[in-house]
């Protein structure tokens, strides 16, 4: 940390701009097949991160959630609106290889293009959702329950009818669906005058009702360490929670895909740790990146509210050392929305 703090912004920008890159989208897998994902991520074992946060888990009652099409924003950012709808099977292979290396074929078998009408955009978006967001939320919630903490989960699958930031077009809204950050205007009660500050679009009555529920639940969580009435508690056996789609629907939140990722993720973590220790990377290739990340694989994106008594996580807090990666995601989101 002292070394980083000693550098000027110009030095940091220059270093960042010289990192290896690849023309695809990353899912924070840390497998780092080409040493191009995020080789400068925080590592466990330091004073700041003495152990993997995924091993510690949350310490207070928490809401864990993810969105129905989390990954679409990142695909759009990586390829652009028009190009993202014309991706080929080769693009999908590149995406899987860069992010999962020797595990790419297993992910491909679990997420074959044939299951998504051969839509590469859809397949990549769902891989990102499940690996980075949904299943890290599931693991975080399960660990919290094992520690005796009350937790609640949700799936936000409402496609906003209005742009929630300047620059979003009607075509992009349709493509994005319930993407990463799509829940934010609902949580903060921004239901009219969208996009802020001076738009002329208003959410539907159904969307406004969703917003009222979410705003109340998030406020109650901060003040009372519980989201209030009507939200069933989570347990790994029942996976009960709230599904936000054309209303507020208590019921089962689908985590069925996480059995696959619970097998794959530890293997990827072990592989990333080997790379971090300076030995060979996936498929026996060396990354050649000093200090490559050894973080765990799940995504950890803090949600829209927290307090010393309770917290709300938009993607689960079971992912390790993801704070810096979340900043990158926010920057990417800001660039897209401004664009």
mmCIF file of C-alpha atoms in Angstrom:
data_model
loop_
_atom_site.group_PDB
_atom_site.id
_atom_site.type_symbol
_atom_site.label_atom_id
_atom_site.label_comp_id
_atom_site.label_asym_id
_atom_site.label_seq_id
_atom_site.Cartn_x
_atom_site.Cartn_y
_atom_site.Cartn_z
ATOM 1 C CA UNK A 1 0.000 0.000 0.000
ATOM 2 C CA UNK A 2 2.823 2.396 0.846
ATOM 3 C CA UNK A 3 4.295 1.744 -2.588
ATOM 4 C CA UNK A 4 1.021 2.532 -4.345
ATOM 5 C CA UNK A 5 0.502 5.676 -2.276
ATOM 6 C CA UNK A 6 3.961 6.885 -3.192
ATOM 7 C CA UNK A 7 3.146 6.950 -6.907
ATOM 8 C CA UNK A 8 1.681 9.897 -8.784
ATOM 9 C CA UNK A 9 -1.600 9.660 -10.703
ATOM 10 C CA UNK A 10 0.385 9.814 -13.950
ATOM 11 C CA UNK A 11 2.509 6.840 -12.886
ATOM 12 C CA UNK A 12 -0.556 4.823 -11.935
ATOM 13 C CA UNK A 13 -2.306 5.649 -15.213
ATOM 14 C CA UNK A 14 0.773 4.763 -17.226
ATOM 15 C CA UNK A 15 1.092 1.413 -15.465
ATOM 16 C CA UNK A 16 -2.571 0.645 -15.963
ATOM 17 C CA UNK A 17 -2.423 1.507 -19.654
ATOM 18 C CA UNK A 18 0.482 -0.907 -20.156
ATOM 19 C CA UNK A 19 -1.254 -3.911 -18.607
ATOM 20 C CA UNK A 20 -1.863 -6.733 -21.087
ATOM 21 C CA UNK A 21 -5.317 -6.600 -22.635
ATOM 22 C CA UNK A 22 -7.554 -8.859 -24.628
ATOM 23 C CA UNK A 23 -10.609 -7.910 -26.676
ATOM 24 C CA UNK A 24 -13.257 -9.652 -24.594
ATOM 25 C CA UNK A 25 -15.130 -9.129 -21.344
ATOM 26 C CA UNK A 26 -13.760 -10.248 -17.993
ATOM 27 C CA UNK A 27 -15.824 -11.793 -15.216
ATOM 28 C CA UNK A 28 -13.307 -11.281 -12.403
ATOM 29 C CA UNK A 29 -12.520 -14.990 -12.505
ATOM 30 C CA UNK A 30 -8.880 -14.389 -11.586
ATOM 31 C CA UNK A 31 -7.879 -17.417 -13.598
ATOM 32 C CA UNK A 32 -5.949 -14.834 -15.576
ATOM 33 C CA UNK A 33 -5.253 -17.016 -18.592
ATOM 34 C CA UNK A 34 -3.302 -14.302 -20.426
ATOM 35 C CA UNK A 35 -2.295 -12.303 -17.367
ATOM 36 C CA UNK A 36 -4.724 -9.699 -18.654
ATOM 37 C CA UNK A 37 -7.681 -9.750 -16.300
ATOM 38 C CA UNK A 38 -6.760 -7.947 -13.051
ATOM 39 C CA UNK A 39 -3.237 -9.016 -12.066
ATOM 40 C CA UNK A 40 -2.948 -6.125 -9.613
ATOM 41 C CA UNK A 41 -5.858 -7.201 -7.365
ATOM 42 C CA UNK A 42 -5.543 -7.347 -3.548
ATOM 43 C CA UNK A 43 -4.121 -10.540 -2.083
ATOM 44 C CA UNK A 44 -5.060 -12.312 1.120
ATOM 45 C CA UNK A 45 -2.339 -12.721 3.728
ATOM 46 C CA UNK A 46 -1.559 -9.031 4.103
ATOM 47 C CA UNK A 47 -2.333 -6.759 7.050
ATOM 48 C CA UNK A 48 -5.281 -5.357 5.127
ATOM 49 C CA UNK A 49 -6.617 -8.793 4.061
ATOM 50 C CA UNK A 50 -5.255 -11.298 6.600
ATOM 51 C CA UNK A 51 -7.622 -14.033 5.369
ATOM 52 C CA UNK A 52 -9.972 -14.457 2.464
ATOM 53 C CA UNK A 53 -13.176 -12.486 3.163
ATOM 54 C CA UNK A 54 -15.065 -15.458 1.729
ATOM 55 C CA UNK A 55 -13.840 -17.533 4.667
ATOM 56 C CA UNK A 56 -14.956 -14.959 7.219
ATOM 57 C CA UNK A 57 -18.302 -13.928 5.753
ATOM 58 C CA UNK A 58 -20.571 -11.150 6.908
ATOM 59 C CA UNK A 59 -20.779 -10.241 10.588
ATOM 60 C CA UNK A 60 -24.238 -8.669 10.648
ATOM 61 C CA UNK A 61 -27.718 -9.412 9.227
ATOM 62 C CA UNK A 62 -27.543 -8.881 5.476
ATOM 63 C CA UNK A 63 -29.614 -8.797 2.295
ATOM 64 C CA UNK A 64 -27.932 -10.618 -0.591
ATOM 65 C CA UNK A 65 -29.160 -10.190 -4.138
ATOM 66 C CA UNK A 66 -28.406 -10.210 -7.818
ATOM 67 C CA UNK A 67 -30.079 -9.067 -11.015
ATOM 68 C CA UNK A 68 -31.587 -11.241 -13.717
ATOM 69 C CA UNK A 69 -29.160 -10.186 -16.452
ATOM 70 C CA UNK A 70 -26.243 -8.762 -14.477
ATOM 71 C CA UNK A 71 -23.686 -9.412 -17.190
ATOM 72 C CA UNK A 72 -25.345 -7.623 -20.114
ATOM 73 C CA UNK A 73 -23.882 -4.265 -19.128
ATOM 74 C CA UNK A 74 -20.350 -5.641 -19.207
ATOM 75 C CA UNK A 75 -20.889 -7.309 -22.582
ATOM 76 C CA UNK A 76 -22.232 -4.057 -24.002
ATOM 77 C CA UNK A 77 -19.256 -2.179 -22.583
ATOM 78 C CA UNK A 78 -16.792 -4.640 -24.063
ATOM 79 C CA UNK A 79 -18.231 -4.949 -27.562
ATOM 80 C CA UNK A 80 -20.561 -2.002 -28.132
ATOM 81 C CA UNK A 81 -24.300 -2.043 -28.801
ATOM 82 C CA UNK A 82 -24.365 -3.271 -32.402
ATOM 83 C CA UNK A 83 -21.384 -5.594 -32.156
ATOM 84 C CA UNK A 84 -22.683 -7.195 -28.976
ATOM 85 C CA UNK A 85 -25.694 -8.502 -30.900
ATOM 86 C CA UNK A 86 -23.558 -10.049 -33.626
ATOM 87 C CA UNK A 87 -21.077 -12.057 -31.601
ATOM 88 C CA UNK A 88 -20.009 -15.432 -32.965
ATOM 89 C CA UNK A 89 -19.243 -18.825 -31.488
ATOM 90 C CA UNK A 90 -15.558 -17.898 -31.763
ATOM 91 C CA UNK A 91 -16.193 -14.855 -29.575
ATOM 92 C CA UNK A 92 -17.808 -17.130 -27.010
ATOM 93 C CA UNK A 93 -14.833 -19.478 -27.105
ATOM 94 C CA UNK A 94 -12.462 -16.543 -26.622
ATOM 95 C CA UNK A 95 -14.515 -15.289 -23.666
ATOM 96 C CA UNK A 96 -14.493 -18.683 -21.967
ATOM 97 C CA UNK A 97 -10.798 -19.285 -22.625
ATOM 98 C CA UNK A 98 -9.648 -15.898 -21.377
ATOM 99 C CA UNK A 99 -11.725 -16.101 -18.213
ATOM 100 C CA UNK A 100 -11.645 -19.800 -17.377
ATOM 101 C CA UNK A 101 -8.632 -21.225 -19.169
ATOM 102 C CA UNK A 102 -8.481 -24.989 -18.706
ATOM 103 C CA UNK A 103 -11.993 -24.956 -17.251
ATOM 104 C CA UNK A 104 -13.493 -23.375 -20.378
ATOM 105 C CA UNK A 105 -14.817 -26.640 -21.805
ATOM 106 C CA UNK A 106 -16.681 -27.448 -18.587
ATOM 107 C CA UNK A 107 -18.309 -24.019 -18.533
ATOM 108 C CA UNK A 108 -19.182 -24.410 -22.199
ATOM 109 C CA UNK A 109 -20.900 -27.729 -21.472
ATOM 110 C CA UNK A 110 -22.908 -26.129 -18.690
ATOM 111 C CA UNK A 111 -23.778 -23.046 -20.762
ATOM 112 C CA UNK A 112 -23.999 -24.262 -24.377
ATOM 113 C CA UNK A 113 -25.049 -21.694 -26.960
ATOM 114 C CA UNK A 114 -27.844 -24.024 -28.022
ATOM 115 C CA UNK A 115 -29.573 -23.302 -24.705
ATOM 116 C CA UNK A 116 -29.797 -19.612 -25.582
ATOM 117 C CA UNK A 117 -30.938 -19.681 -29.218
ATOM 118 C CA UNK A 118 -27.240 -19.427 -30.106
ATOM 119 C CA UNK A 119 -27.164 -15.935 -28.603
ATOM 120 C CA UNK A 120 -23.580 -15.333 -27.506
ATOM 121 C CA UNK A 121 -24.712 -12.109 -25.812
ATOM 122 C CA UNK A 122 -27.202 -14.000 -23.647
ATOM 123 C CA UNK A 123 -24.807 -16.813 -22.809
ATOM 124 C CA UNK A 124 -21.979 -14.507 -21.742
ATOM 125 C CA UNK A 125 -24.369 -12.316 -19.751
ATOM 126 C CA UNK A 126 -25.636 -15.308 -17.776
ATOM 127 C CA UNK A 127 -22.188 -16.767 -17.165
ATOM 128 C CA UNK A 128 -21.176 -13.413 -15.714
ATOM 129 C CA UNK A 129 -24.344 -13.245 -13.644
ATOM 130 C CA UNK A 130 -24.009 -16.700 -12.154
ATOM 131 C CA UNK A 131 -20.262 -16.862 -11.616
ATOM 132 C CA UNK A 132 -19.565 -13.324 -10.452
ATOM 133 C CA UNK A 133 -22.783 -12.271 -8.755
ATOM 134 C CA UNK A 134 -25.531 -14.814 -8.089
ATOM 135 C CA UNK A 135 -23.513 -17.725 -6.763
ATOM 136 C CA UNK A 136 -21.222 -15.553 -4.670
ATOM 137 C CA UNK A 137 -24.417 -14.175 -3.105
ATOM 138 C CA UNK A 138 -25.627 -17.716 -2.479
ATOM 139 C CA UNK A 139 -22.367 -18.745 -0.830
ATOM 140 C CA UNK A 140 -22.319 -15.601 1.288
ATOM 141 C CA UNK A 141 -25.898 -16.097 2.432
ATOM 142 C CA UNK A 142 -25.300 -19.789 3.200
ATOM 143 C CA UNK A 143 -22.199 -19.004 5.258
ATOM 144 C CA UNK A 144 -24.096 -16.346 7.201
ATOM 145 C CA UNK A 145 -26.875 -18.807 8.034
ATOM 146 C CA UNK A 146 -24.278 -21.344 9.197
ATOM 147 C CA UNK A 147 -22.992 -18.669 11.589
ATOM 148 C CA UNK A 148 -26.480 -18.081 12.943
ATOM 149 C CA UNK A 149 -27.080 -14.729 11.224
ATOM 150 C CA UNK A 150 -30.455 -13.854 9.685
ATOM 151 C CA UNK A 151 -30.167 -13.086 5.976
ATOM 152 C CA UNK A 152 -32.532 -12.388 3.116
ATOM 153 C CA UNK A 153 -32.095 -12.782 -0.640
ATOM 154 C CA UNK A 154 -33.612 -11.390 -3.811
ATOM 155 C CA UNK A 155 -33.586 -11.709 -7.571
ATOM 156 C CA UNK A 156 -34.206 -8.397 -9.337
ATOM 157 C CA UNK A 157 -35.559 -9.267 -12.770
ATOM 158 C CA UNK A 158 -37.432 -6.074 -13.611
ATOM 159 C CA UNK A 159 -36.420 -4.396 -16.874
ATOM 160 C CA UNK A 160 -36.655 -0.634 -16.269
ATOM 161 C CA UNK A 161 -39.068 1.144 -18.581
ATOM 162 C CA UNK A 162 -37.019 4.346 -18.305
ATOM 163 C CA UNK A 163 -33.336 5.096 -18.709
ATOM 164 C CA UNK A 164 -31.790 5.542 -15.276
ATOM 165 C CA UNK A 165 -28.889 7.651 -16.441
ATOM 166 C CA UNK A 166 -28.073 10.092 -19.182
ATOM 167 C CA UNK A 167 -27.085 8.637 -22.543
ATOM 168 C CA UNK A 168 -29.013 5.366 -22.426
ATOM 169 C CA UNK A 169 -31.099 4.777 -25.527
ATOM 170 C CA UNK A 170 -34.326 2.805 -25.907
ATOM 171 C CA UNK A 171 -32.402 0.153 -27.850
ATOM 172 C CA UNK A 172 -29.837 -0.181 -25.073
ATOM 173 C CA UNK A 173 -32.568 -0.508 -22.429
ATOM 174 C CA UNK A 174 -34.064 -3.406 -24.342
ATOM 175 C CA UNK A 175 -30.670 -5.065 -24.741
ATOM 176 C CA UNK A 176 -29.612 -4.548 -21.143
ATOM 177 C CA UNK A 177 -32.733 -5.850 -19.422
ATOM 178 C CA UNK A 178 -32.384 -6.252 -15.654
ATOM 179 C CA UNK A 179 -28.674 -5.585 -15.770
ATOM 180 C CA UNK A 180 -26.069 -4.604 -13.208
ATOM 181 C CA UNK A 181 -27.155 -1.333 -11.482
ATOM 182 C CA UNK A 182 -30.724 -1.505 -12.893
ATOM 183 C CA UNK A 183 -32.166 -1.759 -9.373
ATOM 184 C CA UNK A 184 -30.573 1.457 -8.127
ATOM 185 C CA UNK A 185 -33.326 3.930 -9.121
ATOM 186 C CA UNK A 186 -35.908 1.663 -7.472
ATOM 187 C CA UNK A 187 -33.974 1.514 -4.211
ATOM 188 C CA UNK A 188 -33.619 5.304 -4.063
ATOM 189 C CA UNK A 189 -37.197 6.056 -5.086
ATOM 190 C CA UNK A 190 -36.247 7.654 -8.384
ATOM 191 C CA UNK A 191 -39.486 6.893 -10.210
ATOM 192 C CA UNK A 192 -40.125 10.105 -12.169
ATOM 193 C CA UNK A 193 -38.154 12.669 -14.158
ATOM 194 C CA UNK A 194 -35.851 9.958 -15.486
ATOM 195 C CA UNK A 195 -33.118 10.017 -16.403
ATOM 196 C CA UNK A 196 -32.157 12.455 -13.697
ATOM 197 C CA UNK A 197 -31.834 15.319 -13.340
ATOM 198 C CA UNK A 198 -34.309 16.559 -15.930
ATOM 199 C CA UNK A 199 -35.735 13.631 -17.895
ATOM 200 C CA UNK A 200 -39.400 13.248 -18.777
ATOM 201 C CA UNK A 201 -39.911 9.496 -18.282
ATOM 202 C CA UNK A 202 -41.780 7.978 -15.323
ATOM 203 C CA UNK A 203 -41.906 4.398 -14.128
ATOM 204 C CA UNK A 204 -45.173 2.500 -14.382
ATOM 205 C CA UNK A 205 -47.428 2.007 -11.370
ATOM 206 C CA UNK A 206 -46.088 -1.529 -10.982
ATOM 207 C CA UNK A 207 -42.505 -0.270 -11.016
ATOM 208 C CA UNK A 208 -43.367 2.451 -8.502
ATOM 209 C CA UNK A 209 -44.772 -0.190 -6.173
ATOM 210 C CA UNK A 210 -41.547 -2.182 -6.488
ATOM 211 C CA UNK A 211 -39.598 0.976 -5.673
ATOM 212 C CA UNK A 212 -41.734 1.687 -2.588
ATOM 213 C CA UNK A 213 -41.129 -1.827 -1.290
ATOM 214 C CA UNK A 214 -37.384 -1.749 -1.926
ATOM 215 C CA UNK A 215 -36.897 1.714 -0.481
ATOM 216 C CA UNK A 216 -38.783 0.703 2.669
ATOM 217 C CA UNK A 217 -36.887 -2.584 3.003
ATOM 218 C CA UNK A 218 -33.464 -0.996 2.552
ATOM 219 C CA UNK A 219 -34.332 1.751 5.068
ATOM 220 C CA UNK A 220 -35.621 -0.802 7.575
ATOM 221 C CA UNK A 221 -32.467 -2.861 7.103
ATOM 222 C CA UNK A 222 -30.297 0.103 8.004
ATOM 223 C CA UNK A 223 -32.364 1.045 11.034
ATOM 224 C CA UNK A 224 -33.690 -2.258 12.348
ATOM 225 C CA UNK A 225 -31.381 -4.961 10.914
ATOM 226 C CA UNK A 226 -34.306 -6.552 9.080
ATOM 227 C CA UNK A 227 -36.142 -5.665 5.859
ATOM 228 C CA UNK A 228 -39.606 -5.669 7.392
ATOM 229 C CA UNK A 229 -42.737 -7.747 6.858
ATOM 230 C CA UNK A 230 -43.354 -9.798 3.749
ATOM 231 C CA UNK A 231 -39.750 -10.885 3.099
ATOM 232 C CA UNK A 232 -39.125 -14.547 4.028
ATOM 233 C CA UNK A 233 -35.778 -15.396 5.546
ATOM 234 C CA UNK A 234 -33.242 -17.368 3.543
ATOM 235 C CA UNK A 235 -31.991 -20.849 4.269
ATOM 236 C CA UNK A 236 -29.942 -23.091 1.944
ATOM 237 C CA UNK A 237 -32.680 -25.728 2.145
ATOM 238 C CA UNK A 238 -35.497 -23.484 0.950
ATOM 239 C CA UNK A 239 -33.773 -20.565 -0.842
ATOM 240 C CA UNK A 240 -36.767 -18.370 -0.106
ATOM 241 C CA UNK A 241 -36.580 -14.676 -0.892
ATOM 242 C CA UNK A 242 -38.130 -12.004 -3.089
ATOM 243 C CA UNK A 243 -38.377 -12.037 -6.880
ATOM 244 C CA UNK A 244 -38.842 -8.558 -8.300
ATOM 245 C CA UNK A 245 -40.533 -8.938 -11.668
ATOM 246 C CA UNK A 246 -43.763 -7.139 -12.521
ATOM 247 C CA UNK A 247 -44.345 -6.924 -8.801
ATOM 248 C CA UNK A 248 -42.986 -8.057 -5.455
ATOM 249 C CA UNK A 249 -43.224 -11.837 -5.318
ATOM 250 C CA UNK A 250 -42.051 -13.809 -2.275
ATOM 251 C CA UNK A 251 -40.947 -17.303 -3.221
ATOM 252 C CA UNK A 252 -37.975 -19.416 -4.194
ATOM 253 C CA UNK A 253 -34.947 -17.571 -5.565
ATOM 254 C CA UNK A 254 -33.254 -19.783 -8.145
ATOM 255 C CA UNK A 255 -29.758 -20.799 -7.085
ATOM 256 C CA UNK A 256 -29.830 -24.170 -8.842
ATOM 257 C CA UNK A 257 -26.918 -23.172 -11.093
ATOM 258 C CA UNK A 258 -24.644 -22.741 -8.089
ATOM 259 C CA UNK A 259 -24.051 -26.465 -7.590
ATOM 260 C CA UNK A 260 -21.956 -26.325 -10.766
ATOM 261 C CA UNK A 261 -20.041 -23.208 -9.761
ATOM 262 C CA UNK A 262 -19.427 -24.533 -6.259
ATOM 263 C CA UNK A 263 -17.409 -27.310 -7.910
ATOM 264 C CA UNK A 264 -15.631 -25.102 -10.438
ATOM 265 C CA UNK A 265 -14.825 -22.090 -8.268
ATOM 266 C CA UNK A 266 -12.500 -23.829 -5.763
ATOM 267 C CA UNK A 267 -10.523 -25.276 -8.668
ATOM 268 C CA UNK A 268 -10.169 -21.829 -10.234
ATOM 269 C CA UNK A 269 -9.135 -20.387 -6.877
ATOM 270 C CA UNK A 270 -6.453 -23.032 -6.486
ATOM 271 C CA UNK A 271 -5.229 -22.297 -9.988
ATOM 272 C CA UNK A 272 -5.111 -18.560 -9.366
ATOM 273 C CA UNK A 273 -3.185 -19.142 -6.132
ATOM 274 C CA UNK A 274 -0.609 -21.195 -8.006
ATOM 275 C CA UNK A 275 -0.212 -18.350 -10.487
ATOM 276 C CA UNK A 276 0.131 -15.851 -7.645
ATOM 277 C CA UNK A 277 2.970 -17.913 -6.193
ATOM 278 C CA UNK A 278 4.910 -17.497 -9.419
ATOM 279 C CA UNK A 279 4.470 -21.006 -10.774
ATOM 280 C CA UNK A 280 2.843 -22.071 -13.978
ATOM 281 C CA UNK A 281 -0.604 -20.827 -14.906
ATOM 282 C CA UNK A 282 -3.483 -22.623 -16.555
ATOM 283 C CA UNK A 283 -2.593 -25.242 -19.115
ATOM 284 C CA UNK A 284 0.974 -25.018 -17.847
ATOM 285 C CA UNK A 285 1.532 -21.484 -19.140
ATOM 286 C CA UNK A 286 3.214 -18.881 -16.988
ATOM 287 C CA UNK A 287 1.551 -15.501 -16.715
ATOM 288 C CA UNK A 288 4.769 -13.621 -16.177
ATOM 289 C CA UNK A 289 2.897 -11.154 -13.972
ATOM 290 C CA UNK A 290 4.540 -10.495 -10.615
ATOM 291 C CA UNK A 291 2.090 -10.545 -7.742
ATOM 292 C CA UNK A 292 -0.832 -11.896 -9.742
ATOM 293 C CA UNK A 293 -4.040 -12.024 -7.753
ATOM 294 C CA UNK A 294 -4.828 -14.931 -5.495
ATOM 295 C CA UNK A 295 -8.313 -13.780 -4.555
ATOM 296 C CA UNK A 296 -11.278 -16.089 -4.534
ATOM 297 C CA UNK A 297 -13.579 -16.285 -7.478
ATOM 298 C CA UNK A 298 -16.942 -14.904 -6.516
ATOM 299 C CA UNK A 299 -17.962 -11.320 -7.093
ATOM 300 C CA UNK A 300 -18.433 -8.973 -4.176
ATOM 301 C CA UNK A 301 -20.176 -5.761 -5.045
ATOM 302 C CA UNK A 302 -21.501 -3.782 -2.132
ATOM 303 C CA UNK A 303 -25.094 -2.786 -2.550
ATOM 304 C CA UNK A 304 -26.893 0.431 -2.001
ATOM 305 C CA UNK A 305 -26.881 0.720 1.744
ATOM 306 C CA UNK A 306 -25.173 -0.456 4.904
ATOM 307 C CA UNK A 307 -24.836 0.338 8.593
ATOM 308 C CA UNK A 308 -22.887 -0.981 11.572
ATOM 309 C CA UNK A 309 -25.943 -3.094 12.416
ATOM 310 C CA UNK A 310 -26.856 -4.455 9.025
ATOM 311 C CA UNK A 311 -25.815 -4.423 5.406
ATOM 312 C CA UNK A 312 -27.228 -4.771 1.930
ATOM 313 C CA UNK A 313 -25.156 -6.491 -0.722
ATOM 314 C CA UNK A 314 -25.990 -6.313 -4.401
ATOM 315 C CA UNK A 315 -23.961 -9.375 -5.239
ATOM 316 C CA UNK A 316 -23.064 -11.172 -2.071
ATOM 317 C CA UNK A 317 -20.158 -10.506 0.228
ATOM 318 C CA UNK A 318 -18.636 -13.950 -0.048
ATOM 319 C CA UNK A 319 -16.248 -12.911 -2.810
ATOM 320 C CA UNK A 320 -12.752 -12.092 -1.698
ATOM 321 C CA UNK A 321 -10.743 -8.925 -2.133
ATOM 322 C CA UNK A 322 -13.206 -7.533 -4.633
ATOM 323 C CA UNK A 323 -13.386 -3.928 -3.409
ATOM 324 C CA UNK A 324 -10.887 -2.737 -5.992
ATOM 325 C CA UNK A 325 -12.612 -4.700 -8.731
ATOM 326 C CA UNK A 326 -15.924 -3.147 -7.763
ATOM 327 C CA UNK A 327 -14.386 0.302 -8.186
ATOM 328 C CA UNK A 328 -13.344 -0.745 -11.680
ATOM 329 C CA UNK A 329 -16.889 -1.929 -12.379
ATOM 330 C CA UNK A 330 -18.260 1.404 -11.190
ATOM 331 C CA UNK A 331 -15.838 3.273 -13.422
ATOM 332 C CA UNK A 332 -16.817 1.089 -16.366
ATOM 333 C CA UNK A 333 -20.484 1.695 -15.627
ATOM 334 C CA UNK A 334 -19.930 5.437 -15.380
ATOM 335 C CA UNK A 335 -18.087 5.510 -18.691
ATOM 336 C CA UNK A 336 -20.903 3.597 -20.364
ATOM 337 C CA UNK A 337 -23.644 5.758 -18.914
ATOM 338 C CA UNK A 338 -21.840 8.973 -19.751
ATOM 339 C CA UNK A 339 -21.170 7.690 -23.250
#
